[in-house]
Amino acid sequence: MRNLKDLFPAELAGVAKSLGAPAYRGRQIFRWLHARAAKTFEEMTDLPAELRAELAQRFSTGYAPVILRQEDPFDGTAKYLLRMADGAVVETVRMEYRYGASVCVSSQVGCRQGCIFCASTIGGKERDLTAGEMIEEVLAVQRELPAGRRVHSVVVMGMGEPLENYDEVLRFVRLAHEPDGLHLSYRHLTVSTCGIVPGIDRLAGENLPITLAVSLHAPNDELRNRLLPVNRRWPLAELMRAVRDYIARTGRRVTFEYAMILDTNDSPEHARELAALLQGVLCHVNLIPLNPIQGSPLGASPRQRIVEFRAILQSRGIPTTIRRQLGLAIEAACGQLRRRELTGEAKARRLRGPLPVLPERT
Ligand code: SAH
């Protein structure tokens, strides 16, 4: 069944008209789905009963139940497992910052990029998510916030490579910005890529003041080829060319993410090489202490080494911060998300965490 959450107000007006209803019903439906997070058509009490029945017969609201919710007891980060209409299970993370709630959205079920330090890629890619499914990820978090509070920011940094699912991710970004919907500021929206160069070039032409984040993790091709297979397709020279063009065309500062991996990419020499690579580029570097993934031999750099690395970058004029590690206790931190095939209580129980299955809220 067609998921109406994938559609813009104007497209919903078309749906309304096709059912013999006036066009303005489209905007009403949009408001119910996005701003009021309705789960069913029956809830849309200011629509005529016949229209609601007609809609329910032909379309879906895209509501995805939360089948598991875990909260990190230390930092309040929460991880949600959502079950989509076809049974695909998707992970979404809520992070609490001083300025409000931020949602980390998955853009694909699984991932096929093969980065050797990331759990999302284990098992490959199952499918792309649609724009409406990504909106539903945000709504899962929005529904839990106290009345009057809205999601403040969204980072497309969950499972998957957003620029490989370009059209749906861009539709999601625009849907999330709709004034009658989540009404998220473009400036509070970040899309993160492992370095899909044609996607960056395309994004530069969209004229959207969102933030582009690039997962760099290595200052030279030899090392980056080993860590991120995507680098063999689009090496650093091409990636940096695309990033420079992006900055020139949008005027926006780009974020580089750099996971600090013990004895791999974390020496003072690497820091100097990185500073040289980024010299003169309008950017900001975010150092992420590597989060452990099960079965991986890669370790995190000690704090002192990360601090030294930051100092070298800063002394060369590169704005650098160290990212707080959130959600470690529930495997919700960067790179720890992975597809889970949940078939029953037994499997669900294997997931660690203080909170078991969330009862349906109505
Ligand atoms: N595919 C996109 C978005 C998802 S990854 C991308 O690559 O940017 C979100 C961020 O987490 C990326 O910067 C990714 O490189 C980083 N990451 C992956 N595994 C990690 C790990 N084990 N520890 C720390 N960061 C990790």
PDB file of C-alpha atoms in Angstrom, residues 13-129:
ATOM      1  CA  ALA A  13      -3.932  17.410  -2.468  1.00  0.00           C
ATOM      2  CA  GLY A  14      -3.843  15.325  -5.645  1.00  0.00           C
ATOM      3  CA  VAL A  15      -4.679  12.207  -3.654  1.00  0.00           C
ATOM      4  CA  ALA A  16      -7.611  14.008  -1.998  1.00  0.00           C
ATOM      5  CA  LYS A  17      -8.935  15.167  -5.358  1.00  0.00           C
ATOM      6  CA  SER A  18      -8.627  11.682  -6.826  1.00  0.00           C
ATOM      7  CA  LEU A  19     -10.995  10.574  -4.062  1.00  0.00           C
ATOM      8  CA  GLY A  20     -13.442  13.355  -4.870  1.00  0.00           C
ATOM      9  CA  ALA A  21     -12.453  15.484  -1.861  1.00  0.00           C
ATOM     10  CA  PRO A  22     -11.369  19.133  -2.015  1.00  0.00           C
ATOM     11  CA  ALA A  23      -7.659  19.845  -2.453  1.00  0.00           C
ATOM     12  CA  TYR A  24      -7.251  21.482   0.956  1.00  0.00           C
ATOM     13  CA  ARG A  25      -7.752  18.078   2.554  1.00  0.00           C
ATOM     14  CA  GLY A  26      -4.226  17.308   1.354  1.00  0.00           C
ATOM     15  CA  ARG A  27      -2.650  19.817   3.705  1.00  0.00           C
ATOM     16  CA  GLN A  28      -4.840  18.576   6.552  1.00  0.00           C
ATOM     17  CA  ILE A  29      -3.671  15.017   5.986  1.00  0.00           C
ATOM     18  CA  PHE A  30      -0.068  16.190   5.807  1.00  0.00           C
ATOM     19  CA  ARG A  31      -0.423  17.994   9.141  1.00  0.00           C
ATOM     20  CA  TRP A  32      -1.900  14.917  10.782  1.00  0.00           C
ATOM     21  CA  LEU A  33       0.840  12.646   9.484  1.00  0.00           C
ATOM     22  CA  HIS A  34       3.862  14.871  10.132  1.00  0.00           C
ATOM     23  CA  ALA A  35       3.072  17.511  12.774  1.00  0.00           C
ATOM     24  CA  ARG A  36       0.619  15.476  14.828  1.00  0.00           C
ATOM     25  CA  ALA A  37       2.300  12.102  14.271  1.00  0.00           C
ATOM     26  CA  ALA A  38      -0.989  10.297  13.682  1.00  0.00           C
ATOM     27  CA  LYS A  39      -0.732   6.528  13.528  1.00  0.00           C
ATOM     28  CA  THR A  40      -4.095   5.874  11.880  1.00  0.00           C
ATOM     29  CA  PHE A  41      -6.515   7.634   9.545  1.00  0.00           C
ATOM     30  CA  GLU A  42      -9.280   7.236  12.163  1.00  0.00           C
ATOM     31  CA  GLU A  43      -7.486   9.752  14.362  1.00  0.00           C
ATOM     32  CA  MET A  44      -7.896  12.462  11.722  1.00  0.00           C
ATOM     33  CA  THR A  45     -11.136  13.627  13.275  1.00  0.00           C
ATOM     34  CA  ASP A  46     -11.564  16.779  11.215  1.00  0.00           C
ATOM     35  CA  LEU A  47     -11.801  14.721   8.006  1.00  0.00           C
ATOM     36  CA  PRO A  48     -15.190  13.326   6.965  1.00  0.00           C
ATOM     37  CA  ALA A  49     -15.651   9.737   8.105  1.00  0.00           C
ATOM     38  CA  GLU A  50     -16.120   8.483   4.513  1.00  0.00           C
ATOM     39  CA  LEU A  51     -12.843  10.057   3.434  1.00  0.00           C
ATOM     40  CA  ARG A  52     -11.031   8.501   6.385  1.00  0.00           C
ATOM     41  CA  ALA A  53     -12.462   5.088   5.530  1.00  0.00           C
ATOM     42  CA  GLU A  54     -11.530   5.502   1.865  1.00  0.00           C
ATOM     43  CA  LEU A  55      -7.964   6.508   2.781  1.00  0.00           C
ATOM     44  CA  ALA A  56      -7.570   3.611   5.194  1.00  0.00           C
ATOM     45  CA  GLN A  57      -8.629   1.181   2.501  1.00  0.00           C
ATOM     46  CA  ARG A  58      -6.181   2.381  -0.120  1.00  0.00           C
ATOM     47  CA  PHE A  59      -3.233   3.885   1.700  1.00  0.00           C
ATOM     48  CA  SER A  60      -0.973   3.503   4.703  1.00  0.00           C
ATOM     49  CA  THR A  61      -0.018   6.199   7.225  1.00  0.00           C
ATOM     50  CA  GLY A  62       3.504   4.782   7.363  1.00  0.00           C
ATOM     51  CA  TYR A  63       3.292   4.287  11.093  1.00  0.00           C
ATOM     52  CA  ALA A  64       6.084   1.921  12.213  1.00  0.00           C
ATOM     53  CA  PRO A  65       5.801   0.424  15.691  1.00  0.00           C
ATOM     54  CA  VAL A  66       8.761   0.642  18.051  1.00  0.00           C
ATOM     55  CA  ILE A  67       9.514  -2.998  18.796  1.00  0.00           C
ATOM     56  CA  LEU A  68      12.396  -2.349  21.148  1.00  0.00           C
ATOM     57  CA  ARG A  69      13.610   0.691  22.992  1.00  0.00           C
ATOM     58  CA  GLN A  70      16.790   0.858  25.031  1.00  0.00           C
ATOM     59  CA  GLU A  71      18.087   3.772  27.018  1.00  0.00           C
ATOM     60  CA  ASP A  72      21.680   4.331  28.022  1.00  0.00           C
ATOM     61  CA  PRO A  73      21.572   4.692  31.815  1.00  0.00           C
ATOM     62  CA  PHE A  74      24.591   6.984  31.798  1.00  0.00           C
ATOM     63  CA  ASP A  75      23.817   9.625  29.218  1.00  0.00           C
ATOM     64  CA  GLY A  76      20.103   9.316  28.373  1.00  0.00           C
ATOM     65  CA  THR A  77      20.752   8.293  24.767  1.00  0.00           C
ATOM     66  CA  ALA A  78      17.972   6.052  23.494  1.00  0.00           C
ATOM     67  CA  LYS A  79      17.970   3.533  20.673  1.00  0.00           C
ATOM     68  CA  TYR A  80      14.742   2.528  18.957  1.00  0.00           C
ATOM     69  CA  LEU A  81      14.133  -0.448  16.726  1.00  0.00           C
ATOM     70  CA  LEU A  82      11.313   0.265  14.291  1.00  0.00           C
ATOM     71  CA  ARG A  83       9.531  -2.367  12.254  1.00  0.00           C
ATOM     72  CA  MET A  84       8.675  -1.182   8.752  1.00  0.00           C
ATOM     73  CA  ALA A  85       5.717  -2.469   6.719  1.00  0.00           C
ATOM     74  CA  ASP A  86       7.757  -5.196   4.991  1.00  0.00           C
ATOM     75  CA  GLY A  87       9.253  -6.390   8.282  1.00  0.00           C
ATOM     76  CA  ALA A  88      12.589  -4.614   7.854  1.00  0.00           C
ATOM     77  CA  VAL A  89      14.008  -3.515  11.198  1.00  0.00           C
ATOM     78  CA  VAL A  90      15.603  -0.095  11.381  1.00  0.00           C
ATOM     79  CA  GLU A  91      17.647   1.551  14.134  1.00  0.00           C
ATOM     80  CA  THR A  92      17.140   5.155  15.180  1.00  0.00           C
ATOM     81  CA  VAL A  93      18.944   6.978  17.973  1.00  0.00           C
ATOM     82  CA  ARG A  94      17.874   9.892  20.143  1.00  0.00           C
ATOM     83  CA  MET A  95      20.596  12.008  21.693  1.00  0.00           C
ATOM     84  CA  GLU A  96      20.049  14.631  24.365  1.00  0.00           C
ATOM     85  CA  TYR A  97      21.974  17.851  24.041  1.00  0.00           C
ATOM     86  CA  ARG A  98      21.735  21.095  25.970  1.00  0.00           C
ATOM     87  CA  TYR A  99      19.758  22.668  23.144  1.00  0.00           C
ATOM     88  CA  GLY A 100      17.341  19.767  22.769  1.00  0.00           C
ATOM     89  CA  ALA A 101      16.814  16.361  21.244  1.00  0.00           C
ATOM     90  CA  SER A 102      18.747  15.296  18.182  1.00  0.00           C
ATOM     91  CA  VAL A 103      17.768  12.263  16.109  1.00  0.00           C
ATOM     92  CA  CYS A 104      20.240  10.058  14.267  1.00  0.00           C
ATOM     93  CA  VAL A 105      18.387   8.646  11.269  1.00  0.00           C
ATOM     94  CA  SER A 106      19.215   5.527   9.239  1.00  0.00           C
ATOM     95  CA  SER A 107      18.946   5.935   5.470  1.00  0.00           C
ATOM     96  CA  GLN A 108      19.251   2.290   4.436  1.00  0.00           C
ATOM     97  CA  VAL A 109      18.562  -1.113   5.947  1.00  0.00           C
ATOM     98  CA  GLY A 110      22.160  -2.283   6.340  1.00  0.00           C
ATOM     99  CA  CYS A 111      24.957  -0.806   4.248  1.00  0.00           C
ATOM    100  CA  ARG A 112      27.206  -1.987   1.436  1.00  0.00           C
ATOM    101  CA  GLN A 113      30.153   0.357   1.864  1.00  0.00           C
ATOM    102  CA  GLY A 114      32.300  -2.136   3.771  1.00  0.00           C
ATOM    103  CA  CYS A 115      34.171   0.302   6.056  1.00  0.00           C
ATOM    104  CA  ILE A 116      36.251  -2.012   8.224  1.00  0.00           C
ATOM    105  CA  PHE A 117      35.553  -0.226  11.514  1.00  0.00           C
ATOM    106  CA  CYS A 118      31.745  -0.032  11.198  1.00  0.00           C
ATOM    107  CA  ALA A 119      29.133  -2.585  12.268  1.00  0.00           C
ATOM    108  CA  SER A 120      26.387  -1.260   9.973  1.00  0.00           C
ATOM    109  CA  THR A 121      28.023  -2.865   6.976  1.00  0.00           C
ATOM    110  CA  ILE A 122      28.180  -6.394   8.406  1.00  0.00           C
ATOM    111  CA  GLY A 123      25.662  -8.388   6.376  1.00  0.00           C
ATOM    112  CA  GLY A 124      25.487  -5.862   3.555  1.00  0.00           C
ATOM    113  CA  LYS A 125      22.612  -3.737   2.350  1.00  0.00           C
ATOM    114  CA  GLU A 126      19.062  -5.031   2.365  1.00  0.00           C
ATOM    115  CA  ARG A 127      17.310  -2.045   0.824  1.00  0.00           C
ATOM    116  CA  ASP A 128      16.992   1.730   0.744  1.00  0.00           C
ATOM    117  CA  LEU A 129      14.587   3.477   3.090  1.00  0.00           C
TER     118      LEU A 129
END
